[in-house]
């Protein structure tokens, strides 16, 4: 079976490389020459744990091209993995998806299965199928196959998925998809394989992402209330996690969710509800609560720092979460913008994405590749991403290097007892404030 994967972003490239790893021959297609050339040279254009090794291991089964026609004509199955960013009204922008579909249609030379992995509103696969089959000599079978890859653990999530969802209504593609994913459903992977109708598969992705986003928004609101009432969110979430119905994941409190997925998928789900006359009140509440939460650390700064103008601030962690080089919709960006607006001098540290951040901010901020250097002589530090390097950073060094050892921790990285011992002024989320200093 010849497979083509359209789009070599986090989803497309991980999908391609993992499909090659389970024995398929895969051609990756992208219109971005730089990315394709980098892949041809054996280098991944994105950072994803384990991806580089698998790319190298499966190089004989992987090829890369910008020639769409060539790739689509060769393929029996085409995975569409392009982005679906938000439009200004919140709806999912499907231009990239339909550009690929148009190109597949133009290249039509035999019957094919087209698999939509991009996150698309319910009903999109129907539209795609109509478009492809309209006045076509060949038959296109369109399948919805949403992805549940989390950046930072995408390779693991693809090879050991919590579930594989295949949405299709015809027998031909049902058989093809079963064969394609068969290795992942057997030992050692043993992934549950769920065959559903196309609309339900499309809905399943939004429903899952929105539920996780809701869980984060909810627990952050509980954290804010903990702070007002003297409870401690870490103790509260620990007790909650013992209830199997609640579980222990997605209860990490902090400055809310960022990243390209939850932000766009909450907006798109809200829009889908509105346009179907079915208001999604919990989704709307998630968006609102998270927007507020993204700036909650700055609220703490503004209510405790007399004047930000000329203050020297260290912003620690820039990517939207650890173990990724993705800055899209990172909460750090919104916070750095406000700090600069108030006239603060901003030092930034991140173990992976300083170059990407430089492209956005140029010489408006100062870049450091060690925490020691980034916090030197700073008035206060703000922790934005819980990278291992930050979580394990010795608290005593804040006292050693900073003008005053004052930390606003947006990811609750430190234990309150340790903070007390190190004599740090410490603000975190949903917990007690330690120390009495003013900046
Ligand atoms: C998310 C989903 O977890 C994946 O299942 C999905 O496939 C993917 O979106 C997608 O739609 O492509 P991702 O955005 O990579 O994956 O990362 P998450 O680990 O879900 O984190 C998202 C945001 O939520 C991050 O900013 C993270 O810091 C925040 N978060 C996560 C919390 O604030 N608390 C938590 O307990 C968990």
Short mmCIF file of C-alpha atoms and ligand atoms in Angstrom, two decimals:
data_model
loop_
_atom_site.label_atom_id
_atom_site.label_comp_id
_atom_site.label_asym_id
_atom_site.label_seq_id
_atom_site.Cartn_x
_atom_site.Cartn_y
_atom_site.Cartn_z
CA UNK A 1 0.00 0.00 0.00
CA UNK A 2 1.52 3.35 -1.04
CA UNK A 3 0.82 6.16 1.41
CA UNK A 4 1.18 9.92 0.94
CA UNK A 5 1.04 12.35 3.85
CA UNK A 6 0.18 15.97 3.06
CA UNK A 7 1.74 18.47 5.48
CA UNK A 8 4.92 17.88 7.49
CA UNK A 9 4.00 19.75 10.68
CA UNK A 10 3.87 18.10 14.11
CA UNK A 11 0.93 15.89 13.15
CA UNK A 12 1.87 15.06 9.55
CA UNK A 13 5.51 14.28 10.12
CA UNK A 14 4.85 12.21 13.24
CA UNK A 15 2.12 10.29 11.42
CA UNK A 16 4.36 9.66 8.40
CA UNK A 17 7.35 8.53 10.42
CA UNK A 18 5.31 6.23 12.66
CA UNK A 19 3.46 4.68 9.69
CA UNK A 20 6.88 3.99 8.17
CA UNK A 21 7.98 2.48 11.47
CA UNK A 22 5.15 -0.07 11.35
CA UNK A 23 6.19 -1.10 7.85
CA UNK A 24 4.50 1.22 5.33
CA UNK A 25 6.16 3.12 2.51
CA UNK A 26 5.36 6.79 2.91
CA UNK A 27 5.91 9.86 0.76
CA UNK A 28 5.66 13.19 2.60
CA UNK A 29 4.40 16.19 0.63
CA UNK A 30 4.64 19.83 1.58
CA UNK A 31 4.68 23.08 -0.37
CA UNK A 32 7.39 24.41 1.99
CA UNK A 33 10.68 23.75 0.17
CA UNK A 34 12.77 24.57 3.23
CA UNK A 35 11.10 21.87 5.32
CA UNK A 36 11.29 19.26 2.54
CA UNK A 37 14.96 20.02 1.87
CA UNK A 38 15.74 19.73 5.55
CA UNK A 39 14.02 16.32 5.63
CA UNK A 40 15.88 15.21 2.50
CA UNK A 41 19.10 16.07 4.37
CA UNK A 42 17.97 13.81 7.20
CA UNK A 43 16.99 16.60 9.62
CA UNK A 44 13.57 17.08 11.18
CA UNK A 45 12.30 20.67 10.75
CA UNK A 46 10.52 20.37 14.13
CA UNK A 47 11.58 19.18 17.55
CA UNK A 48 9.61 16.20 18.82
CA UNK A 49 10.93 13.65 21.30
CA UNK A 50 12.15 10.50 19.48
CA UNK A 51 11.22 11.76 15.98
CA UNK A 52 14.79 12.24 14.74
CA UNK A 53 15.76 8.67 15.66
CA UNK A 54 12.70 7.14 13.95
CA UNK A 55 13.24 9.31 10.89
CA UNK A 56 16.72 7.92 10.55
CA UNK A 57 15.73 4.35 11.39
CA UNK A 58 13.03 4.30 8.67
CA UNK A 59 14.79 6.37 6.02
CA UNK A 60 14.45 3.62 3.40
CA UNK A 61 10.66 3.69 3.64
CA UNK A 62 10.35 7.49 3.73
CA UNK A 63 10.65 10.00 0.92
CA UNK A 64 9.94 13.73 0.68
CA UNK A 65 8.72 15.97 -2.11
CA UNK A 66 7.16 19.29 -2.98
CA UNK A 67 5.74 17.74 -6.19
CA UNK A 68 2.14 17.20 -5.16
CA UNK A 69 1.00 15.56 -8.40
CA UNK A 70 3.74 12.95 -8.34
CA UNK A 71 3.04 12.00 -4.72
CA UNK A 72 -0.76 11.92 -4.97
CA UNK A 73 -0.76 9.87 -8.18
CA UNK A 74 1.47 7.21 -6.68
CA UNK A 75 -0.54 6.88 -3.49
CA UNK A 76 -3.41 4.51 -2.67
CA UNK A 77 -4.08 6.30 0.61
CA UNK A 78 -3.53 10.02 1.24
CA UNK A 79 -3.47 11.46 4.77
CA UNK A 80 -4.39 15.14 4.96
CA UNK A 81 -2.53 16.65 7.94
CA UNK A 82 -2.56 20.38 7.25
CA UNK A 83 -3.36 23.00 9.89
CA UNK A 84 -6.82 24.43 10.53
CA UNK A 85 -6.09 27.75 12.30
CA UNK A 86 -8.82 30.07 13.66
CA UNK A 87 -10.52 32.67 11.51
CA UNK A 88 -11.32 35.98 13.21
CA UNK A 89 -14.90 34.78 13.92
CA UNK A 90 -13.53 31.67 15.67
CA UNK A 91 -14.39 29.21 12.90
CA UNK A 92 -11.77 26.76 11.62
CA UNK A 93 -10.03 28.01 8.51
CA UNK A 94 -10.13 25.08 6.08
CA UNK A 95 -8.19 26.73 3.25
CA UNK A 96 -5.09 24.55 3.71
CA UNK A 97 -7.22 21.39 3.77
CA UNK A 98 -9.08 22.33 0.58
CA UNK A 99 -5.87 23.40 -1.19
CA UNK A 100 -4.66 19.84 -0.71
CA UNK A 101 -8.03 18.41 -1.77
CA UNK A 102 -7.99 20.50 -4.98
CA UNK A 103 -4.53 19.29 -5.74
CA UNK A 104 -5.51 15.64 -5.10
CA UNK A 105 -8.47 16.09 -7.45
CA UNK A 106 -6.28 17.58 -10.17
CA UNK A 107 -3.88 14.65 -9.86
CA UNK A 108 -6.67 12.05 -10.01
CA UNK A 109 -5.54 8.87 -11.81
CA UNK A 110 -7.10 5.95 -9.86
CA UNK A 111 -9.49 5.21 -6.98
CA UNK A 112 -8.11 6.34 -3.61
CA UNK A 113 -8.80 6.64 0.07
CA UNK A 114 -8.39 10.18 1.45
CA UNK A 115 -7.94 10.28 5.21
CA UNK A 116 -8.67 13.55 7.01
CA UNK A 117 -6.44 13.82 10.09
CA UNK A 118 -6.65 17.61 10.34
CA UNK A 119 -9.10 18.76 13.02
CA UNK A 120 -12.17 19.80 11.01
CA UNK A 121 -15.78 20.72 11.86
CA UNK A 122 -18.43 18.03 11.63
CA UNK A 123 -19.62 17.69 8.04
CA UNK A 124 -16.27 18.55 6.43
CA UNK A 125 -15.55 14.98 5.25
CA UNK A 126 -18.89 14.99 3.48
CA UNK A 127 -17.99 18.22 1.68
CA UNK A 128 -14.55 16.87 0.80
CA UNK A 129 -16.03 13.66 -0.61
CA UNK A 130 -18.55 15.56 -2.74
CA UNK A 131 -15.86 17.88 -4.06
CA UNK A 132 -13.51 15.02 -4.95
CA UNK A 133 -16.14 12.83 -6.62
CA UNK A 134 -17.93 15.58 -8.50
CA UNK A 135 -17.34 14.92 -12.25
CA UNK A 136 -14.51 12.54 -11.43
CA UNK A 137 -13.63 9.41 -13.42
CA UNK A 138 -12.23 7.83 -10.29
CA UNK A 139 -13.78 7.10 -6.92
CA UNK A 140 -12.55 8.81 -3.75
CA UNK A 141 -13.41 7.33 -0.34
CA UNK A 142 -13.09 9.89 2.44
CA UNK A 143 -12.33 8.79 6.00
CA UNK A 144 -12.19 10.80 9.21
CA UNK A 145 -9.26 9.69 11.38
CA UNK A 146 -8.68 12.32 14.09
CA UNK A 147 -5.34 12.46 15.85
CA UNK A 148 -4.73 12.56 19.58
CA UNK A 149 -1.05 13.43 19.52
CA UNK A 150 0.16 15.64 22.28
CA UNK A 151 3.22 17.73 21.41
CA UNK A 152 6.24 16.56 23.34
CA UNK A 153 4.99 12.96 23.38
CA UNK A 154 3.58 12.75 19.84
CA UNK A 155 5.64 9.72 18.75
CA UNK A 156 4.59 7.73 21.81
CA UNK A 157 0.97 8.86 21.38
CA UNK A 158 0.99 7.66 17.76
CA UNK A 159 2.62 4.28 18.40
CA UNK A 160 0.82 3.58 21.69
CA UNK A 161 -2.43 5.46 21.15
CA UNK A 162 -5.21 5.54 23.74
CA UNK A 163 -7.48 4.70 20.78
CA UNK A 164 -7.53 4.76 16.99
CA UNK A 165 -10.75 6.31 15.71
CA UNK A 166 -11.77 5.58 12.14
CA UNK A 167 -14.89 7.24 10.80
CA UNK A 168 -16.18 5.84 7.56
CA UNK A 169 -19.43 4.65 6.04
CA UNK A 170 -18.19 2.38 3.23
CA UNK A 171 -16.77 -1.12 3.13
CA UNK A 172 -13.82 -0.41 0.86
CA UNK A 173 -12.17 2.18 3.09
CA UNK A 174 -13.15 0.18 6.19
CA UNK A 175 -11.00 -2.71 4.90
CA UNK A 176 -8.11 -0.46 3.80
CA UNK A 177 -7.96 1.37 7.14
CA UNK A 178 -8.12 -1.88 9.10
CA UNK A 179 -5.18 -3.26 7.13
CA UNK A 180 -3.23 -0.01 7.44
CA UNK A 181 -3.52 0.17 11.23
CA UNK A 182 -3.41 -3.59 11.86
CA UNK A 183 0.17 -3.59 13.26
CA UNK A 184 -0.82 -1.04 15.93
CA UNK A 185 -3.78 -3.14 17.10
CA UNK A 186 -1.59 -6.19 17.73
CA UNK A 187 1.09 -7.02 20.32
CA UNK A 188 3.15 -5.08 21.42
CA UNK A 189 1.01 -1.98 20.70
CA UNK A 190 -2.54 -3.33 21.29
CA UNK A 191 -4.36 -0.07 20.52
CA UNK A 192 -8.16 -0.12 20.77
CA UNK A 193 -9.55 0.31 17.24
CA UNK A 194 -12.89 2.11 17.13
CA UNK A 195 -14.90 2.15 13.91
CA UNK A 196 -17.63 4.81 13.88
CA UNK A 197 -19.52 6.94 11.40
CA UNK A 198 -17.70 9.92 9.89
CA UNK A 199 -19.61 12.66 11.71
CA UNK A 200 -19.03 11.02 15.09
CA UNK A 201 -15.30 10.72 14.38
CA UNK A 202 -15.12 14.42 13.50
CA UNK A 203 -17.08 15.31 16.62
CA UNK A 204 -14.97 12.98 18.81
CA UNK A 205 -11.87 15.10 18.32
CA UNK A 206 -13.53 18.39 19.27
CA UNK A 207 -15.40 16.77 22.14
CA UNK A 208 -12.16 15.35 23.59
CA UNK A 209 -10.05 18.50 23.25
CA UNK A 210 -12.82 20.70 24.60
CA UNK A 211 -13.37 18.41 27.56
CA UNK A 212 -9.66 18.54 28.46
CA UNK A 213 -9.64 22.33 28.04
CA UNK A 214 -12.73 22.57 30.27
CA UNK A 215 -11.03 20.44 32.91
CA UNK A 216 -8.03 22.81 32.97
CA UNK A 217 -10.21 25.94 33.05
CA UNK A 218 -12.30 24.47 35.87
CA UNK A 219 -9.40 23.45 38.08
CA UNK A 220 -7.78 26.86 37.56
CA UNK A 221 -10.95 28.53 38.83
CA UNK A 222 -10.88 26.22 41.85
CA UNK A 223 -7.23 27.25 42.35
CA UNK A 224 -8.15 30.92 42.31
CA UNK A 225 -10.81 30.26 44.93
CA UNK A 226 -8.34 28.23 47.02
CA UNK A 227 -6.10 31.26 47.14
CA UNK A 228 -8.91 33.48 48.44
CA UNK A 229 -10.05 30.98 51.04
CA UNK A 230 -6.72 29.69 52.34
CA UNK A 231 -6.92 26.20 50.80
CA UNK A 232 -4.05 24.73 48.82
CA UNK A 233 -4.80 23.58 45.26
CA UNK A 234 -2.07 20.92 45.25
CA UNK A 235 -3.62 19.26 48.29
CA UNK A 236 -7.11 19.62 46.79
CA UNK A 237 -6.24 18.11 43.38
CA UNK A 238 -4.40 15.26 45.09
CA UNK A 239 -7.53 14.32 47.01
CA UNK A 240 -9.65 14.62 43.85
CA UNK A 241 -7.36 12.39 41.84
CA UNK A 242 -8.12 9.37 44.05
CA UNK A 243 -11.64 9.38 42.63
CA UNK A 244 -11.33 7.17 39.52
CA UNK A 245 -14.20 9.06 37.91
CA UNK A 246 -12.06 12.22 38.00
CA UNK A 247 -8.57 10.80 37.50
CA UNK A 248 -5.28 12.58 37.99
CA UNK A 249 -4.59 14.09 34.58
CA UNK A 250 -5.24 17.60 33.32
CA UNK A 251 -5.56 18.92 36.85
CA UNK A 252 -2.30 20.87 36.73
CA UNK A 253 -3.07 24.43 37.68
CA UNK A 254 -1.28 27.53 36.52
CA UNK A 255 -1.53 30.23 33.89
CA UNK A 256 -3.99 28.28 31.76
CA UNK A 257 -3.67 26.50 28.48
CA UNK A 258 -1.83 27.80 25.45
CA UNK A 259 -0.75 26.17 22.21
CA UNK A 260 -2.36 26.00 18.84
CA UNK A 261 -4.77 23.13 19.59
CA UNK A 262 -6.95 23.99 22.60
CA UNK A 263 -7.13 27.69 21.77
CA UNK A 264 -8.39 27.12 18.23
CA UNK A 265 -10.50 24.05 18.99
CA UNK A 266 -12.44 25.75 21.78
CA UNK A 267 -13.20 28.68 19.47
CA UNK A 268 -14.17 26.39 16.60
CA UNK A 269 -16.44 24.28 18.84
CA UNK A 270 -18.12 27.40 20.18
CA UNK A 271 -18.65 28.54 16.57
CA UNK A 272 -19.98 25.13 15.53
CA UNK A 273 -22.49 25.31 18.38
CA UNK A 274 -23.61 28.81 17.42
CA UNK A 275 -24.05 27.98 13.76
CA UNK A 276 -26.11 24.91 14.66
CA UNK A 277 -28.38 26.78 17.05
CA UNK A 278 -26.92 24.91 20.00
CA UNK A 279 -25.10 27.30 22.31
CA UNK A 280 -22.12 25.61 24.04
CA UNK A 281 -22.17 27.47 27.36
CA UNK A 282 -19.42 25.41 28.98
CA UNK A 283 -17.16 25.94 25.98
CA UNK A 284 -17.73 29.69 26.06
CA UNK A 285 -16.99 29.66 29.80
CA UNK A 286 -13.77 27.71 29.15
CA UNK A 287 -12.58 30.31 26.62
CA UNK A 288 -13.39 33.23 28.93
CA UNK A 289 -11.92 31.66 32.06
CA UNK A 290 -8.74 30.67 30.24
CA UNK A 291 -8.23 34.12 28.73
CA UNK A 292 -8.36 35.58 32.24
CA UNK A 293 -6.09 32.85 33.60
CA UNK A 294 -3.45 33.51 30.93
CA UNK A 295 -2.84 36.91 32.53
CA UNK A 296 -3.33 35.96 36.19
CA UNK A 297 0.38 36.00 36.98
CA UNK A 298 0.65 39.52 35.59
CA UNK A 299 -2.30 40.55 37.77
CA UNK A 300 -0.25 39.38 40.75
CA UNK A 301 2.76 41.31 39.48
CA UNK A 302 0.74 44.48 38.88
CA UNK A 303 -0.84 44.36 42.31
CA UNK A 304 2.51 43.93 44.09
CA UNK A 305 5.03 45.86 42.00
CA UNK A 306 4.80 49.63 42.45
CA UNK A 307 5.92 50.61 38.99
CA UNK A 308 6.98 48.25 36.22
CA UNK A 309 8.73 50.96 34.22
CA UNK A 310 12.47 50.22 34.15
CA UNK A 311 12.11 47.06 36.28
CA UNK A 312 14.28 44.17 35.15
CA UNK A 313 12.28 40.96 34.74
CA UNK A 314 13.36 37.40 33.94
CA UNK A 315 10.78 35.41 31.97
CA UNK A 316 11.62 31.73 32.36
CA UNK A 317 10.17 29.37 29.72
CA UNK A 318 8.75 30.50 26.40
CA UNK A 319 7.29 27.48 24.57
CA UNK A 320 3.60 26.78 25.25
CA UNK A 321 4.56 23.66 27.19
CA UNK A 322 7.79 21.78 27.93
CA UNK A 323 9.51 19.47 25.42
CA UNK A 324 8.32 21.34 22.36
CA UNK A 325 9.78 24.13 20.23
CA UNK A 326 6.29 25.43 19.43
CA UNK A 327 5.58 29.04 20.32
CA UNK A 328 2.14 29.25 18.73
CA UNK A 329 -0.33 30.79 21.18
CA UNK A 330 2.20 30.47 23.97
CA UNK A 331 1.05 32.21 27.15
CA UNK A 332 4.55 33.73 27.50
CA UNK A 333 3.95 35.88 24.44
CA UNK A 334 0.85 37.57 25.86
CA UNK A 335 2.72 38.22 29.13
CA UNK A 336 5.91 39.56 27.54
CA UNK A 337 3.82 41.95 25.43
CA UNK A 338 2.26 43.48 28.55
CA UNK A 339 5.59 43.68 30.39
CA UNK A 340 7.11 45.58 27.45
CA UNK A 341 4.07 47.84 27.23
CA UNK A 342 4.60 48.83 30.87
CA UNK A 343 8.25 49.66 30.17
CA UNK A 344 9.88 46.66 31.87
CA UNK A 345 13.28 45.39 30.71
CA UNK A 346 12.73 41.76 29.80
CA UNK A 347 15.31 38.94 29.94
CA UNK A 348 14.10 35.66 28.49
CA UNK A 349 15.30 32.09 28.99
CA UNK A 350 14.18 28.89 27.29
CA UNK A 351 16.19 25.70 26.69
CA UNK A 352 14.87 25.25 23.14
CA UNK A 353 13.11 28.19 21.48
CA UNK A 354 15.29 31.29 21.91
CA UNK A 355 15.84 31.52 18.13
CA UNK A 356 12.12 31.34 17.39
CA UNK A 357 11.43 34.01 20.01
CA UNK A 358 14.15 36.22 18.50
CA UNK A 359 12.27 36.15 15.19
CA UNK A 360 9.25 37.64 17.00
CA UNK A 361 10.89 40.12 19.38
CA UNK A 362 14.26 41.06 17.81
CA UNK A 363 16.20 43.33 20.17
CA UNK A 364 13.17 44.28 22.30
CA UNK A 365 14.13 41.61 24.85
CA UNK A 366 17.46 40.08 25.97
CA UNK A 367 18.09 36.36 25.37
CA UNK A 368 19.89 33.97 27.70
CA UNK A 369 20.58 30.29 27.41
CA UNK A 370 21.17 29.78 31.12
CA UNK A 371 18.85 30.62 34.00
CA UNK A 372 21.83 31.94 36.00
CA UNK A 373 22.44 34.63 33.38
CA UNK A 374 18.78 35.39 32.74
CA UNK A 375 17.97 36.20 36.39
CA UNK A 376 21.15 38.15 37.17
CA UNK A 377 20.33 41.47 38.87
CA UNK A 378 16.62 41.09 38.08
CA UNK A 379 13.90 42.66 40.24
CA UNK A 380 11.73 39.59 39.87
CA UNK A 381 11.33 36.38 37.85
CA UNK A 382 8.25 34.92 36.20
CA UNK A 383 8.04 31.17 35.56
CA UNK A 384 5.93 30.46 32.47
CA UNK A 385 6.83 26.92 31.31
CA UNK A 386 7.65 23.98 33.53
CA UNK A 387 10.75 22.75 31.68
CA UNK A 388 12.80 20.24 33.76
CA UNK A 389 15.66 22.75 33.74
CA UNK A 390 13.39 25.28 35.48
CA UNK A 391 11.63 22.91 37.89
CA UNK A 392 14.95 21.51 39.11
CA UNK A 393 16.71 24.89 39.33
CA UNK A 394 18.24 25.46 42.76
CA UNK A 395 16.11 27.99 44.66
CA UNK A 396 19.16 29.34 46.47
CA UNK A 397 20.49 30.62 43.16
CA UNK A 398 17.59 33.09 42.90
CA UNK A 399 18.84 34.62 46.12
CA UNK A 400 22.42 34.50 44.89
CA UNK A 401 21.89 36.16 41.50
CA UNK A 402 18.83 38.40 41.70
CA UNK A 403 18.55 41.93 43.03
CA UNK A 404 15.75 40.58 45.24
CA UNK A 405 14.72 36.91 45.27
CA UNK A 406 11.13 37.35 44.12
CA UNK A 407 9.42 34.68 42.01
CA UNK A 408 5.99 34.69 40.38
CA UNK A 409 5.53 31.03 39.50
CA UNK A 410 2.86 30.38 36.86
CA UNK A 411 3.34 26.60 36.93
CA UNK A 412 3.61 25.83 40.68
CA UNK A 413 7.05 24.33 40.20
CA UNK A 414 8.33 24.56 43.76
CA UNK A 415 7.39 23.07 47.09
CA UNK A 416 6.24 25.76 49.53
CA UNK A 417 8.42 24.41 52.37
CA UNK A 418 11.52 24.57 50.16
CA UNK A 419 10.66 28.11 49.15
CA UNK A 420 10.30 29.12 52.79
CA UNK A 421 13.65 27.55 53.66
CA UNK A 422 15.37 29.36 50.77
CA UNK A 423 13.88 32.67 51.98
CA UNK A 424 12.30 33.52 48.65
CA UNK A 425 9.33 35.84 48.13
CA UNK A 426 7.07 33.52 46.20
CA UNK A 427 3.73 33.93 44.48
CA UNK A 428 2.16 30.88 42.84
CA UNK A 429 -1.30 29.78 41.70
CA UNK A 430 -3.90 28.53 44.18
CA UNK A 431 -1.47 28.38 47.08
CA UNK A 432 -0.29 30.62 49.87
CA UNK A 433 2.05 33.52 49.20
CA UNK A 434 5.43 33.11 50.89
CA UNK A 435 7.41 36.10 52.15
CA UNK A 436 6.40 39.70 52.61
CA UNK A 437 8.53 41.76 50.28
CA UNK A 438 7.36 44.40 47.80
CA UNK A 439 9.13 45.03 44.51
C1 LIG B 1 -3.66 18.62 22.81
C2 LIG B 1 -4.33 17.30 23.25
O1 LIG B 1 -3.83 16.94 24.54
C3 LIG B 1 -4.03 16.19 22.24
O2 LIG B 1 -4.73 15.00 22.62
C4 LIG B 1 -4.53 16.65 20.86
O3 LIG B 1 -4.29 15.66 19.87
C5 LIG B 1 -3.78 17.93 20.48
O4 LIG B 1 -4.10 18.93 21.48
C6 LIG B 1 -4.26 18.37 19.13
O5 LIG B 1 -5.43 18.75 18.99
O6 LIG B 1 -3.52 18.25 18.16
P1 LIG B 1 -1.21 19.65 23.04
O7 LIG B 1 -1.84 20.95 22.71
O8 LIG B 1 0.01 19.24 22.30
O9 LIG B 1 -2.26 18.43 22.84
O10 LIG B 1 -0.78 19.66 24.57
P2 LIG B 1 -1.46 19.40 25.99
O11 LIG B 1 -0.56 18.56 26.77
O12 LIG B 1 -2.86 18.96 25.87
O13 LIG B 1 -1.41 20.85 26.64
C7 LIG B 1 -2.15 21.95 26.14
C8 LIG B 1 -2.05 23.13 27.08
O14 LIG B 1 -2.71 22.86 28.31
C9 LIG B 1 -0.62 23.51 27.47
O15 LIG B 1 -0.49 24.91 27.48
C10 LIG B 1 -0.46 22.97 28.88
O16 LIG B 1 0.46 23.69 29.66
C11 LIG B 1 -1.89 23.14 29.42
N1 LIG B 1 -2.20 22.20 30.51
C12 LIG B 1 -2.24 20.86 30.27
C13 LIG B 1 -2.50 22.69 31.77
O17 LIG B 1 -2.48 23.92 32.01
N2 LIG B 1 -2.83 21.82 32.76
C14 LIG B 1 -2.87 20.48 32.56
O18 LIG B 1 -3.19 19.74 33.53
C15 LIG B 1 -2.57 19.99 31.28
#
